[in-house]
PDB file with SEQRES, HELIX, SHEET and CRYST1 records, atoms N, CA, C and O in Angstrom:
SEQRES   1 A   82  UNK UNK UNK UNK UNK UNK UNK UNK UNK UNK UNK UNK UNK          
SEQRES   2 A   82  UNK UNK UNK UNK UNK UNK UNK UNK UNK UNK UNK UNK UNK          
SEQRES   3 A   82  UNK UNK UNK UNK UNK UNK UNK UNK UNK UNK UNK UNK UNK          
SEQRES   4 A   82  UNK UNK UNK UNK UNK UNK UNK UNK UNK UNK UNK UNK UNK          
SEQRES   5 A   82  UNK UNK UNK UNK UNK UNK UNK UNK UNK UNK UNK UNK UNK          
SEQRES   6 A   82  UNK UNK UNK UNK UNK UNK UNK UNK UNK UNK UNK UNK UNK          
SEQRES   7 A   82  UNK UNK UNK UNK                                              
HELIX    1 AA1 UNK A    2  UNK A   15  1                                  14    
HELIX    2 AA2 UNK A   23  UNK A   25  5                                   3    
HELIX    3 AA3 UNK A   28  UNK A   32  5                                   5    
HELIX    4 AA4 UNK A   55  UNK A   81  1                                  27    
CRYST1    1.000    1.000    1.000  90.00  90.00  90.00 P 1           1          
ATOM      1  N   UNK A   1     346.557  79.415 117.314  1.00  0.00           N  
ATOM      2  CA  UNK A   1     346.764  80.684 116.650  1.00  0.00           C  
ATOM      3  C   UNK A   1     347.765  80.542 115.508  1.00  0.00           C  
ATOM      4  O   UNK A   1     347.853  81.321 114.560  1.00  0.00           O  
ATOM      5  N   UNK A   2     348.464  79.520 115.699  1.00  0.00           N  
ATOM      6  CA  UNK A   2     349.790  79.907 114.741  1.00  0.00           C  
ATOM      7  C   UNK A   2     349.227  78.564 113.402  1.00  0.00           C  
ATOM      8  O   UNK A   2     349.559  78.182 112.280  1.00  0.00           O  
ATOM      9  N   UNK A   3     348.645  78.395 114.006  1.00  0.00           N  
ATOM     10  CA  UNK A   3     347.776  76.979 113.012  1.00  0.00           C  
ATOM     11  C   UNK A   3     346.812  77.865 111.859  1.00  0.00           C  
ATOM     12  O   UNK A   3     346.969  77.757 110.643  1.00  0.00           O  
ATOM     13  N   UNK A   4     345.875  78.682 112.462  1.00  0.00           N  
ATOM     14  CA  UNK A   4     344.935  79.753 111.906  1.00  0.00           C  
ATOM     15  C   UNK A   4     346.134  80.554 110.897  1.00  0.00           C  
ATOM     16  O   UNK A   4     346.287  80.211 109.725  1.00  0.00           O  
ATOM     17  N   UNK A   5     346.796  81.456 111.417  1.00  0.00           N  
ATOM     18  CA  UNK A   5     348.080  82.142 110.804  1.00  0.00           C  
ATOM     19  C   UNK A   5     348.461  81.310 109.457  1.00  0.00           C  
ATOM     20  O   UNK A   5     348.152  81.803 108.372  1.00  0.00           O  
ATOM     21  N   UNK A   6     349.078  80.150 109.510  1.00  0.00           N  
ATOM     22  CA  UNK A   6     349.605  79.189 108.817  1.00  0.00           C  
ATOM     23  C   UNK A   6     348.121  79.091 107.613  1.00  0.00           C  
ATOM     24  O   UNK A   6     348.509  79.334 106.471  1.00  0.00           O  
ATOM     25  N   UNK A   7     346.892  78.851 107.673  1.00  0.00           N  
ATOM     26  CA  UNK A   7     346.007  78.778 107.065  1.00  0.00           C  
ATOM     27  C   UNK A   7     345.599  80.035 106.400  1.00  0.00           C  
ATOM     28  O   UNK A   7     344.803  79.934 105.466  1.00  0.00           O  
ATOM     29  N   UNK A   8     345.950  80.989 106.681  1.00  0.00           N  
ATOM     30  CA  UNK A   8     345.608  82.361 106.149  1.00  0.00           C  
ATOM     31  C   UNK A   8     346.957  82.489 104.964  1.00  0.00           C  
ATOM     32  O   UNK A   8     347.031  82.730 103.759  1.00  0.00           O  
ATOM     33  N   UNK A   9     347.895  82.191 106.030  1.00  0.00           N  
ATOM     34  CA  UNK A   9     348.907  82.733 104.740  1.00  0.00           C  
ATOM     35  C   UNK A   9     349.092  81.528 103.550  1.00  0.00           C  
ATOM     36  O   UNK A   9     349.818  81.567 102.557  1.00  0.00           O  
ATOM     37  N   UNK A  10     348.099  80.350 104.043  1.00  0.00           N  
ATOM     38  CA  UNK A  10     348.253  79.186 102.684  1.00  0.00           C  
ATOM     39  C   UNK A  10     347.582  79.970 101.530  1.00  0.00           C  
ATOM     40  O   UNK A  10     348.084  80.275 100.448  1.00  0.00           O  
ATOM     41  N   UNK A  11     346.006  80.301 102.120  1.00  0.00           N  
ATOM     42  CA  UNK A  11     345.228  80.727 101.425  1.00  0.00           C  
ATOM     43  C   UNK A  11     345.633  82.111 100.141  1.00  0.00           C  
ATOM     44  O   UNK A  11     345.335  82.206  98.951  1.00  0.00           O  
ATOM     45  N   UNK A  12     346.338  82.923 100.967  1.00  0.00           N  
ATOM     46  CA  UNK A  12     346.617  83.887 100.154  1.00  0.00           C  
ATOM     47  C   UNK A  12     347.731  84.013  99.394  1.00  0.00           C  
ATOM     48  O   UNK A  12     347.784  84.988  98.644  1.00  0.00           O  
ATOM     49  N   UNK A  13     348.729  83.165  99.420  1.00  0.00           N  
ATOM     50  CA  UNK A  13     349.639  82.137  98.641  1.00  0.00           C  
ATOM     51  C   UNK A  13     349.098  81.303  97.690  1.00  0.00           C  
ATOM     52  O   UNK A  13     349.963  81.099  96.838  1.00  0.00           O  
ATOM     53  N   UNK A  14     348.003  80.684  97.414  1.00  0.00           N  
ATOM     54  CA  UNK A  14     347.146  79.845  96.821  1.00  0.00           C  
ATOM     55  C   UNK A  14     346.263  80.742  96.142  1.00  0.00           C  
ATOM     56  O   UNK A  14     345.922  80.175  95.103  1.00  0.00           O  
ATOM     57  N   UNK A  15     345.506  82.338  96.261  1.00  0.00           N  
ATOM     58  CA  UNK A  15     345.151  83.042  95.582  1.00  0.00           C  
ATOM     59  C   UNK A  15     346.260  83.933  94.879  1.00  0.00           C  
ATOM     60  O   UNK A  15     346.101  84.153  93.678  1.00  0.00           O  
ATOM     61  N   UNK A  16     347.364  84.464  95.518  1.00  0.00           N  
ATOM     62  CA  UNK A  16     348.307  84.830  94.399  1.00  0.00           C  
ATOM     63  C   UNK A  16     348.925  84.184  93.322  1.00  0.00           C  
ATOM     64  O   UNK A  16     349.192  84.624  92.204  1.00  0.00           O  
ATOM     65  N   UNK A  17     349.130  83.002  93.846  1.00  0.00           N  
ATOM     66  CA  UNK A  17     349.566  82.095  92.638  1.00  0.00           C  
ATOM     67  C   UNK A  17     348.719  81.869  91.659  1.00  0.00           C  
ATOM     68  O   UNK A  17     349.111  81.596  90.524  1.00  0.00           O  
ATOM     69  N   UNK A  18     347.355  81.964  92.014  1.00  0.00           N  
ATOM     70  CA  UNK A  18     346.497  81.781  90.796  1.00  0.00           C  
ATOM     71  C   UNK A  18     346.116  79.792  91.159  1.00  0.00           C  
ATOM     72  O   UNK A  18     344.900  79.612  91.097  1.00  0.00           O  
ATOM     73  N   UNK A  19     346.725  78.762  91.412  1.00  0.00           N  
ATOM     74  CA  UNK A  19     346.554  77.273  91.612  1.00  0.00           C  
ATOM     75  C   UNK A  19     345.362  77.393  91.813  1.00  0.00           C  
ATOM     76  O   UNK A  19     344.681  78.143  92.513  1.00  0.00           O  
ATOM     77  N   UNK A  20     345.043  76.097  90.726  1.00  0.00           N  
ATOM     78  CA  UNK A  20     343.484  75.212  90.654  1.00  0.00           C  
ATOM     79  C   UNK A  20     342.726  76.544  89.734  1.00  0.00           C  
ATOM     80  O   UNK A  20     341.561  76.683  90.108  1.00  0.00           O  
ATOM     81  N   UNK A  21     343.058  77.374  88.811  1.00  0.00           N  
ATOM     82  CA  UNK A  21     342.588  78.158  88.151  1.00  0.00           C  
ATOM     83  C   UNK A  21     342.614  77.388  86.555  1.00  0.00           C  
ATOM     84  O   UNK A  21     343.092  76.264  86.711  1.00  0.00           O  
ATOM     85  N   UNK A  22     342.358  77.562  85.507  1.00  0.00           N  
ATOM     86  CA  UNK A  22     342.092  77.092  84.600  1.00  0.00           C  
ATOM     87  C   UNK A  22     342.221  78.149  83.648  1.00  0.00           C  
ATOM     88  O   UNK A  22     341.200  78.828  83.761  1.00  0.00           O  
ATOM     89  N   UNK A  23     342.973  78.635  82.757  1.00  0.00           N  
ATOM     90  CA  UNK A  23     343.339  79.719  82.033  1.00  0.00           C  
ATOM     91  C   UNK A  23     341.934  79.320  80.630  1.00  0.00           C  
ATOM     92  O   UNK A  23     341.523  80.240  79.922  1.00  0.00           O  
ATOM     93  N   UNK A  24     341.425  77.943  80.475  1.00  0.00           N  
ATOM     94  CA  UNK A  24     340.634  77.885  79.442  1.00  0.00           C  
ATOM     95  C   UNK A  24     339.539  78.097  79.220  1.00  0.00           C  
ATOM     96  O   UNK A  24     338.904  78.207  78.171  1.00  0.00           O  
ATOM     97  N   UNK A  25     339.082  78.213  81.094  1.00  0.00           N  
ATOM     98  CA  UNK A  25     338.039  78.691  81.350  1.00  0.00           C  
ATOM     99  C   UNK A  25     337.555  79.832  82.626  1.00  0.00           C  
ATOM    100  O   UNK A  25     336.995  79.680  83.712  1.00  0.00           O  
ATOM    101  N   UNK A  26     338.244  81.382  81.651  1.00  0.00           N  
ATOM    102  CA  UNK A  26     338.563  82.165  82.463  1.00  0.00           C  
ATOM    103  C   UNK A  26     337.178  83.253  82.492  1.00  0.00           C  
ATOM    104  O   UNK A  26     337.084  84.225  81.743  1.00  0.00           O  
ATOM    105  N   UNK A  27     336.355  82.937  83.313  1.00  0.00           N  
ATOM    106  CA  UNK A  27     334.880  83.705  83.012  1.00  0.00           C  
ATOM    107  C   UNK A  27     334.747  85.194  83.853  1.00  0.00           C  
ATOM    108  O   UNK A  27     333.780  85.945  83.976  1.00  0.00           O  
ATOM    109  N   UNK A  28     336.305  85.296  84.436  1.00  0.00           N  
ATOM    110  CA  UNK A  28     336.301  86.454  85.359  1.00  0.00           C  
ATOM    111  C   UNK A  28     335.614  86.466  86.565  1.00  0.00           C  
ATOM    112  O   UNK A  28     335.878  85.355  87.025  1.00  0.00           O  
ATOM    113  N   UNK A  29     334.672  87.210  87.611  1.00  0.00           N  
ATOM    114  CA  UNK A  29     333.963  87.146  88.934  1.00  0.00           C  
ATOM    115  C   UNK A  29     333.158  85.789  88.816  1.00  0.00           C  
ATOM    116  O   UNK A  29     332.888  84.997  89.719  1.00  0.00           O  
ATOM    117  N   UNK A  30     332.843  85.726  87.462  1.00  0.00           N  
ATOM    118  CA  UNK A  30     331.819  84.779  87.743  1.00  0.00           C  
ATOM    119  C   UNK A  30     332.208  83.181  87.112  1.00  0.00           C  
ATOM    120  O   UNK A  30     331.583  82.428  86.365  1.00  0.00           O  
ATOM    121  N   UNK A  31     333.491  83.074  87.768  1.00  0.00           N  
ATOM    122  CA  UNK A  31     334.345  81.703  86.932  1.00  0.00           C  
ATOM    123  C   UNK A  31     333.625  80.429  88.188  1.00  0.00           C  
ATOM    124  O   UNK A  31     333.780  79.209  88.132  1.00  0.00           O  
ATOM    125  N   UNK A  32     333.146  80.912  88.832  1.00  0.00           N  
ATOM    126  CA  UNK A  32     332.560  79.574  90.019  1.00  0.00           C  
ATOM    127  C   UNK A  32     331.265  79.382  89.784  1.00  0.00           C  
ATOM    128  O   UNK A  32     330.829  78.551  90.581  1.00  0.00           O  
ATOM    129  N   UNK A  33     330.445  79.777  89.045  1.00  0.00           N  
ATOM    130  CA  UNK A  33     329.269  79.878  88.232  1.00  0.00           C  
ATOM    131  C   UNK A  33     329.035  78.739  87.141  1.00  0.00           C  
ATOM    132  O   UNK A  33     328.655  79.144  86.043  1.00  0.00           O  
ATOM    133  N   UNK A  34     329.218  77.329  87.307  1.00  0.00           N  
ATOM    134  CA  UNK A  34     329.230  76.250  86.518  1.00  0.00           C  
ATOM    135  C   UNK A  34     328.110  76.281  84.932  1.00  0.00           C  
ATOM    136  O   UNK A  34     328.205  75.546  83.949  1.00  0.00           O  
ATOM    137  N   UNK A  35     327.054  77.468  85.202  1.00  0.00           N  
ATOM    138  CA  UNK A  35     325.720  77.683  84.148  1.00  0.00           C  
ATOM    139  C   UNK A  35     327.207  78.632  83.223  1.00  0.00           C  
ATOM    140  O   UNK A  35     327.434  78.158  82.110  1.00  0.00           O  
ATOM    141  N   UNK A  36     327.635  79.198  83.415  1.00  0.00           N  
ATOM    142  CA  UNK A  36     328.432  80.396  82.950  1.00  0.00           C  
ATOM    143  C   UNK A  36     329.272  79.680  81.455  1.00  0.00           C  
ATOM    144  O   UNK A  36     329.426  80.245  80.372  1.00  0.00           O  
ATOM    145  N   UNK A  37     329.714  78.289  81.849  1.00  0.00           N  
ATOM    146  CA  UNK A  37     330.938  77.583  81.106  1.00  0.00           C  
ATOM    147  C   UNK A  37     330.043  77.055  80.052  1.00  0.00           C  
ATOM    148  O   UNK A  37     329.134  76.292  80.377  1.00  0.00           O  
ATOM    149  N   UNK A  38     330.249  77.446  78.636  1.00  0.00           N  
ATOM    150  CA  UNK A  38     329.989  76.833  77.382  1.00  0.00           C  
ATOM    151  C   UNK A  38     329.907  75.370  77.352  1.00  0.00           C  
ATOM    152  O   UNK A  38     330.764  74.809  78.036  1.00  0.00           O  
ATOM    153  N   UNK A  39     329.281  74.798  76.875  1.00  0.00           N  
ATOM    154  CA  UNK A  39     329.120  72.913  77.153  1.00  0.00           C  
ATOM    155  C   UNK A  39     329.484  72.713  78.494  1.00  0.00           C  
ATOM    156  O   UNK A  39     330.671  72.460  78.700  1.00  0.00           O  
ATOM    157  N   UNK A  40     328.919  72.757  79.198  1.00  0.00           N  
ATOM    158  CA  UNK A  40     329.312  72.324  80.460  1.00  0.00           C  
ATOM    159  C   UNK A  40     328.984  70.826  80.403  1.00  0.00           C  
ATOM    160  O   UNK A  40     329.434  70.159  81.335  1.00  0.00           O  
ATOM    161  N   UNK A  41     328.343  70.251  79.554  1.00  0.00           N  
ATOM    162  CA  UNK A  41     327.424  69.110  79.818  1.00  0.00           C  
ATOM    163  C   UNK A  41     328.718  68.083  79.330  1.00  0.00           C  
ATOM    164  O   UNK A  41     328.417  66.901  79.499  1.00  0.00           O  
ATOM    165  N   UNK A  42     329.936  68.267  78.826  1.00  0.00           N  
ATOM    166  CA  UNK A  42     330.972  68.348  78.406  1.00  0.00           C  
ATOM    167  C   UNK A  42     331.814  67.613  79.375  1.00  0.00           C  
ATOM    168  O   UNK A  42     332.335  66.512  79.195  1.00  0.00           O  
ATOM    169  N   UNK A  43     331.881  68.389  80.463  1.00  0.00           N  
ATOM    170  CA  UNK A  43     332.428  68.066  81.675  1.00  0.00           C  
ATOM    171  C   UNK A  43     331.718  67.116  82.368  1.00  0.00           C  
ATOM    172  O   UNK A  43     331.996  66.367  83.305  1.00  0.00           O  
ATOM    173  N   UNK A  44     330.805  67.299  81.746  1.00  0.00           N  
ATOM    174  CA  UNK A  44     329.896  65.838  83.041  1.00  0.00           C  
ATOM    175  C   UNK A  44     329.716  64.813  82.670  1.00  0.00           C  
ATOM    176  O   UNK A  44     329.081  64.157  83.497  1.00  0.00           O  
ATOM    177  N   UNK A  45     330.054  64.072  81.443  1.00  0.00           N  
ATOM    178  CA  UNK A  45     329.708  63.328  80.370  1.00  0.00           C  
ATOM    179  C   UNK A  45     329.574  61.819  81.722  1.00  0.00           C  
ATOM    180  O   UNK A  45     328.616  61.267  82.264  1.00  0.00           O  
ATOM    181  N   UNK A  46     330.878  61.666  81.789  1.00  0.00           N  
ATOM    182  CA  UNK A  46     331.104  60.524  82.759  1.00  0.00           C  
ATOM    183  C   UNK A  46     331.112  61.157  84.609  1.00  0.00           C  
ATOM    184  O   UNK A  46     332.034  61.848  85.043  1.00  0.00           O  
ATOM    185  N   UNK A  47     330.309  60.875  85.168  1.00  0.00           N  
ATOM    186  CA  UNK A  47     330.488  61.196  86.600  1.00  0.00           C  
ATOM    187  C   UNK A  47     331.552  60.028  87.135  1.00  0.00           C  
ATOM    188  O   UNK A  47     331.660  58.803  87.088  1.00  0.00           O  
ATOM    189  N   UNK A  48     332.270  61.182  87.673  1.00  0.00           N  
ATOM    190  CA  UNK A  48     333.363  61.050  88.690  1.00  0.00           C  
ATOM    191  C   UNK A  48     333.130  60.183  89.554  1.00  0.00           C  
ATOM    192  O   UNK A  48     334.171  59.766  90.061  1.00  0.00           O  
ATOM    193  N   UNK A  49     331.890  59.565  90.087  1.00  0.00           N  
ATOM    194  CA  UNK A  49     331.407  58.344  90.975  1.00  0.00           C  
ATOM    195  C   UNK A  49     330.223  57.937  90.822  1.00  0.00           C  
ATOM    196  O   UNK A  49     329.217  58.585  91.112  1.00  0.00           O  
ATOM    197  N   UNK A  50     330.262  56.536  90.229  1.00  0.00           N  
ATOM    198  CA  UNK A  50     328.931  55.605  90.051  1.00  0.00           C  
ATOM    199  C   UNK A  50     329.020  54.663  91.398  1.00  0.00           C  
ATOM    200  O   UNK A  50     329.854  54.150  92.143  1.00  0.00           O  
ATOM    201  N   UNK A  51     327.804  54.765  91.237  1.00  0.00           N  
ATOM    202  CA  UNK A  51     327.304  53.523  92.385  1.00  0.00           C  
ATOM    203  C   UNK A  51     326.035  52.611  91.788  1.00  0.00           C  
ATOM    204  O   UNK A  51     325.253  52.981  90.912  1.00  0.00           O  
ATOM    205  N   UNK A  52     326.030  51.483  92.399  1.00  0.00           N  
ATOM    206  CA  UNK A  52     324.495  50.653  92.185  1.00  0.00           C  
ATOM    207  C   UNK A  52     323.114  50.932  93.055  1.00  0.00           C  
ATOM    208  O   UNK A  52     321.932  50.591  93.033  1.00  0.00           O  
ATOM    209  N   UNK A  53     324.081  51.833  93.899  1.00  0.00           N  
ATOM    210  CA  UNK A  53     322.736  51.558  95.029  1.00  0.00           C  
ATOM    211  C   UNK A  53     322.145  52.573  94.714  1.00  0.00           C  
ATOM    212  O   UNK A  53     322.605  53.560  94.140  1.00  0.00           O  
ATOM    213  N   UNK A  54     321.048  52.373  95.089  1.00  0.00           N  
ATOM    214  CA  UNK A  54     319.945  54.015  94.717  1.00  0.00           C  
ATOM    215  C   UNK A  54     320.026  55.258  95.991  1.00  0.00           C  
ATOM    216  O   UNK A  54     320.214  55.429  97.195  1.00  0.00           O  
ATOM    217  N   UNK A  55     319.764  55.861  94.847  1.00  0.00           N  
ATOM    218  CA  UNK A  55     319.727  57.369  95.773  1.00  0.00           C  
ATOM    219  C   UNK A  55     319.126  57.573  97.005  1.00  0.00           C  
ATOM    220  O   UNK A  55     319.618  58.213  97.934  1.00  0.00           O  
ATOM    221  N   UNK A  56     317.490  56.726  96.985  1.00  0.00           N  
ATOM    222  CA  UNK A  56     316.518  56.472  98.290  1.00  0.00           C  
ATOM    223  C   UNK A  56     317.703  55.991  99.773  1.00  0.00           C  
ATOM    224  O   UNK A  56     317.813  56.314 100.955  1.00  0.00           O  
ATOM    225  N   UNK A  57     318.332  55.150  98.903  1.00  0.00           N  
ATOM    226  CA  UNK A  57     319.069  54.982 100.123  1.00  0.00           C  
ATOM    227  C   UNK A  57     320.691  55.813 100.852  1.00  0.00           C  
ATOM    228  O   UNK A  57     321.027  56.313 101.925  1.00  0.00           O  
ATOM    229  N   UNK A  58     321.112  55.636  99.938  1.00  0.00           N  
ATOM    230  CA  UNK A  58     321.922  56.917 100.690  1.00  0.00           C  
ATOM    231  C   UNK A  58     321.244  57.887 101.410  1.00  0.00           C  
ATOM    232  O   UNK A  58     321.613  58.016 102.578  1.00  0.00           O  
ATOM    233  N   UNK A  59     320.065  58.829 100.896  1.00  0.00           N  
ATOM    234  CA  UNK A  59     319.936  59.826 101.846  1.00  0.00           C  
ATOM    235  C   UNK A  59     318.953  58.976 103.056  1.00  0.00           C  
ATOM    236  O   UNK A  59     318.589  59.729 103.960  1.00  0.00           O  
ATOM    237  N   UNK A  60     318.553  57.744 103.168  1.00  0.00           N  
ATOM    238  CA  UNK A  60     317.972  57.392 104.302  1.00  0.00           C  
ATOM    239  C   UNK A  60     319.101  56.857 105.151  1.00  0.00           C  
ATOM    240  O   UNK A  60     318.798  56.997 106.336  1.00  0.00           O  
ATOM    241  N   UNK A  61     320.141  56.366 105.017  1.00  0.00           N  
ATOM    242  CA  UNK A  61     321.790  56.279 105.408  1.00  0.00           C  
ATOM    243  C   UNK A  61     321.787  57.481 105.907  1.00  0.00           C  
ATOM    244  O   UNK A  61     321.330  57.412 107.048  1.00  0.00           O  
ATOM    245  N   UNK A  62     322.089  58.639 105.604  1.00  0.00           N  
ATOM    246  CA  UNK A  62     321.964  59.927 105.763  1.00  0.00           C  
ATOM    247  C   UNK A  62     321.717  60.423 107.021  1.00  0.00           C  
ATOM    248  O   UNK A  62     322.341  60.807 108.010  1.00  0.00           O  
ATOM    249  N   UNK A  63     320.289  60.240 106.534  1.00  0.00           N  
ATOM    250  CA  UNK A  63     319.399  60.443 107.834  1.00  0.00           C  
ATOM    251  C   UNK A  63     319.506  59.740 109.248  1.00  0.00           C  
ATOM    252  O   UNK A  63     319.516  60.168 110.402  1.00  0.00           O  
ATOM    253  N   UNK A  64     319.597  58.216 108.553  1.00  0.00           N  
ATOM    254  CA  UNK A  64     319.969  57.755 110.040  1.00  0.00           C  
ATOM    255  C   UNK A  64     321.113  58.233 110.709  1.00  0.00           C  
ATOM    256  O   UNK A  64     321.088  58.544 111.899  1.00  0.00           O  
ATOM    257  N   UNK A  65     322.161  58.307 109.966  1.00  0.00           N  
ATOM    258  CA  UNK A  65     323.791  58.638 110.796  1.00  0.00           C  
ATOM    259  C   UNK A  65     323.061  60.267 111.595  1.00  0.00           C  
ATOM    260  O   UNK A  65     323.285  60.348 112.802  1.00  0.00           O  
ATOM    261  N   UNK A  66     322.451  61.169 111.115  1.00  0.00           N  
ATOM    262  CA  UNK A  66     322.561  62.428 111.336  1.00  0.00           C  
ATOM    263  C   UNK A  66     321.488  62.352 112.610  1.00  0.00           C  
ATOM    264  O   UNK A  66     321.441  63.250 113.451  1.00  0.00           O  
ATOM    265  N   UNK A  67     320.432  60.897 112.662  1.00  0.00           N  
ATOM    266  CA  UNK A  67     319.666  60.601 113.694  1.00  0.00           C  
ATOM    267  C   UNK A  67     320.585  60.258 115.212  1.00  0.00           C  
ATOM    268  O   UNK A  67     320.430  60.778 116.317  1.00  0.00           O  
ATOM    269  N   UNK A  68     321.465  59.303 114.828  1.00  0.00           N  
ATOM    270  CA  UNK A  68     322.326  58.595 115.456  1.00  0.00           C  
ATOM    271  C   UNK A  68     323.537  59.345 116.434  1.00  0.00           C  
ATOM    272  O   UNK A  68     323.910  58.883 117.512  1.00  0.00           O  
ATOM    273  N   UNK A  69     324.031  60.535 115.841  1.00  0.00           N  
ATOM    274  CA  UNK A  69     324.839  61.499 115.890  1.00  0.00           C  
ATOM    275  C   UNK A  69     324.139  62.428 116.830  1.00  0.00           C  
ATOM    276  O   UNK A  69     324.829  63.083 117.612  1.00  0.00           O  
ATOM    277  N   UNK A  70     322.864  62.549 116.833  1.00  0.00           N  
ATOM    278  CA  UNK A  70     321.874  63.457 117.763  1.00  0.00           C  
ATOM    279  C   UNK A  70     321.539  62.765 119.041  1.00  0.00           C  
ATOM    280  O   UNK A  70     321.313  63.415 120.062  1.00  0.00           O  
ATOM    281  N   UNK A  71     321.506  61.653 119.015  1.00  0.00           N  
ATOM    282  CA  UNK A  71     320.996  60.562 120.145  1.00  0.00           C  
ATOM    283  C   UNK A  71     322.454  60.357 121.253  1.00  0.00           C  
ATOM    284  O   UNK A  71     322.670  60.408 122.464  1.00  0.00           O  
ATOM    285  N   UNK A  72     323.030  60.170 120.320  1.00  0.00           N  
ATOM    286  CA  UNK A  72     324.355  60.429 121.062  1.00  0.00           C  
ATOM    287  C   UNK A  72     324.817  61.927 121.901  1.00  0.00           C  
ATOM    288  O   UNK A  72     324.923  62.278 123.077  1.00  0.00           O  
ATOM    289  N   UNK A  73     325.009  62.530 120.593  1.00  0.00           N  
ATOM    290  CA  UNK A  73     325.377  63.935 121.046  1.00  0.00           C  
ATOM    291  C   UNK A  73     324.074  64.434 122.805  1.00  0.00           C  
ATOM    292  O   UNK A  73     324.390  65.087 123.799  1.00  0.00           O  
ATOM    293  N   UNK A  74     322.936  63.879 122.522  1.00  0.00           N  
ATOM    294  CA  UNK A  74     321.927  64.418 123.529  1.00  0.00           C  
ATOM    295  C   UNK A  74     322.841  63.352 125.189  1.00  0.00           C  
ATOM    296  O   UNK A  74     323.068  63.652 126.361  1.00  0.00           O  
ATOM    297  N   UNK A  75     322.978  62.647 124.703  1.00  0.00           N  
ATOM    298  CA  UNK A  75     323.508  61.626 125.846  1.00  0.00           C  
ATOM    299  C   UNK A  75     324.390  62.113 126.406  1.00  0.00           C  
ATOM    300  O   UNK A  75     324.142  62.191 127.609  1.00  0.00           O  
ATOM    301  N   UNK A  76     325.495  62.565 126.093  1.00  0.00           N  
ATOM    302  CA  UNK A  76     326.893  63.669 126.157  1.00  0.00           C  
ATOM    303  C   UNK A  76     326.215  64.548 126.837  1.00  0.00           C  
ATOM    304  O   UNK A  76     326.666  64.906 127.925  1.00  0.00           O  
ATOM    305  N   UNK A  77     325.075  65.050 126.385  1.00  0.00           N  
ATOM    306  CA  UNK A  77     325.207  66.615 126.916  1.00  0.00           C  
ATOM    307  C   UNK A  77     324.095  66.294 128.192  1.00  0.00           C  
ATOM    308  O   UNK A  77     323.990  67.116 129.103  1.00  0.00           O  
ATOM    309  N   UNK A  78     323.592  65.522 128.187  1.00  0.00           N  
ATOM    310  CA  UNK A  78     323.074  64.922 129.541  1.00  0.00           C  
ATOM    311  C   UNK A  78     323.927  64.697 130.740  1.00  0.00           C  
ATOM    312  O   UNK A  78     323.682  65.348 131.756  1.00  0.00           O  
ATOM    313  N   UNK A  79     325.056  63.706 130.717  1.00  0.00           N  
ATOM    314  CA  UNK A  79     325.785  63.292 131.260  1.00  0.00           C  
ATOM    315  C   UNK A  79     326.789  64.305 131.764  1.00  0.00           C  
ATOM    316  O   UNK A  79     327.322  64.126 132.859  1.00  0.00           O  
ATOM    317  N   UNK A  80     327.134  65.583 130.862  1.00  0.00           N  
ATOM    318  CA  UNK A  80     327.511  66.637 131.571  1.00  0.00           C  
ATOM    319  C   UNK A  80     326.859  67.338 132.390  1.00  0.00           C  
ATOM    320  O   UNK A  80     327.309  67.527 133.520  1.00  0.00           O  
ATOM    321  N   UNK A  81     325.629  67.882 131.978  1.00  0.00           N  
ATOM    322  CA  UNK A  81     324.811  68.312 132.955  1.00  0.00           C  
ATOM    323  C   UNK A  81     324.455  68.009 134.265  1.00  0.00           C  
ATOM    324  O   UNK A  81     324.042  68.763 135.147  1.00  0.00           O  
ATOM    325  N   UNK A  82     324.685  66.701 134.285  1.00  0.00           N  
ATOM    326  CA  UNK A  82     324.723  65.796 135.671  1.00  0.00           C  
ATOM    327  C   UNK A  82     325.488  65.889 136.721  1.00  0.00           C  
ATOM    328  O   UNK A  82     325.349  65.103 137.658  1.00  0.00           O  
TER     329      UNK A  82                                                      
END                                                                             
């Protein structure tokens, strides 16, 4: 409870202050709206993380962990049931 508490009052400390706001790109309700920002293409020029490996594989990585995570998780909940 006092953990939750502590997280509420970060949050609304972190919206009064205004932090992680950007005065240059102030679009009002709809400032989280990335189509909204003039050149956006601007901001993306260089992505923030390259890789070599292809995309096919990450999301089949993906898939397996989220396979793997289920096979397990079913085992757990077997073993309680027991």
């Amino acid at each position: 409870m006092i953990l939750g508490a502590a997280a509420l009052v970060a949050a609304v400390v972190i919206m009064v202050r205004g932090d992680g706001l950007q005065d240059s790109l102030d679009f009002g309700a709809g400032a989280y709206y990335y189509a909204d920002i003039p050149e956006f293409d601007r901001y993306t020029e260089t992505p923030a993380y390259a890789t070599s490996v292809p995309v096919w594989l990450h999301v089949v990585l993906f898939l397996a962990w989220g396979a793997l995570m289920y096979l397990i998780w079913k085992r757990i909940d077997n073993k309680q049931n027991n």
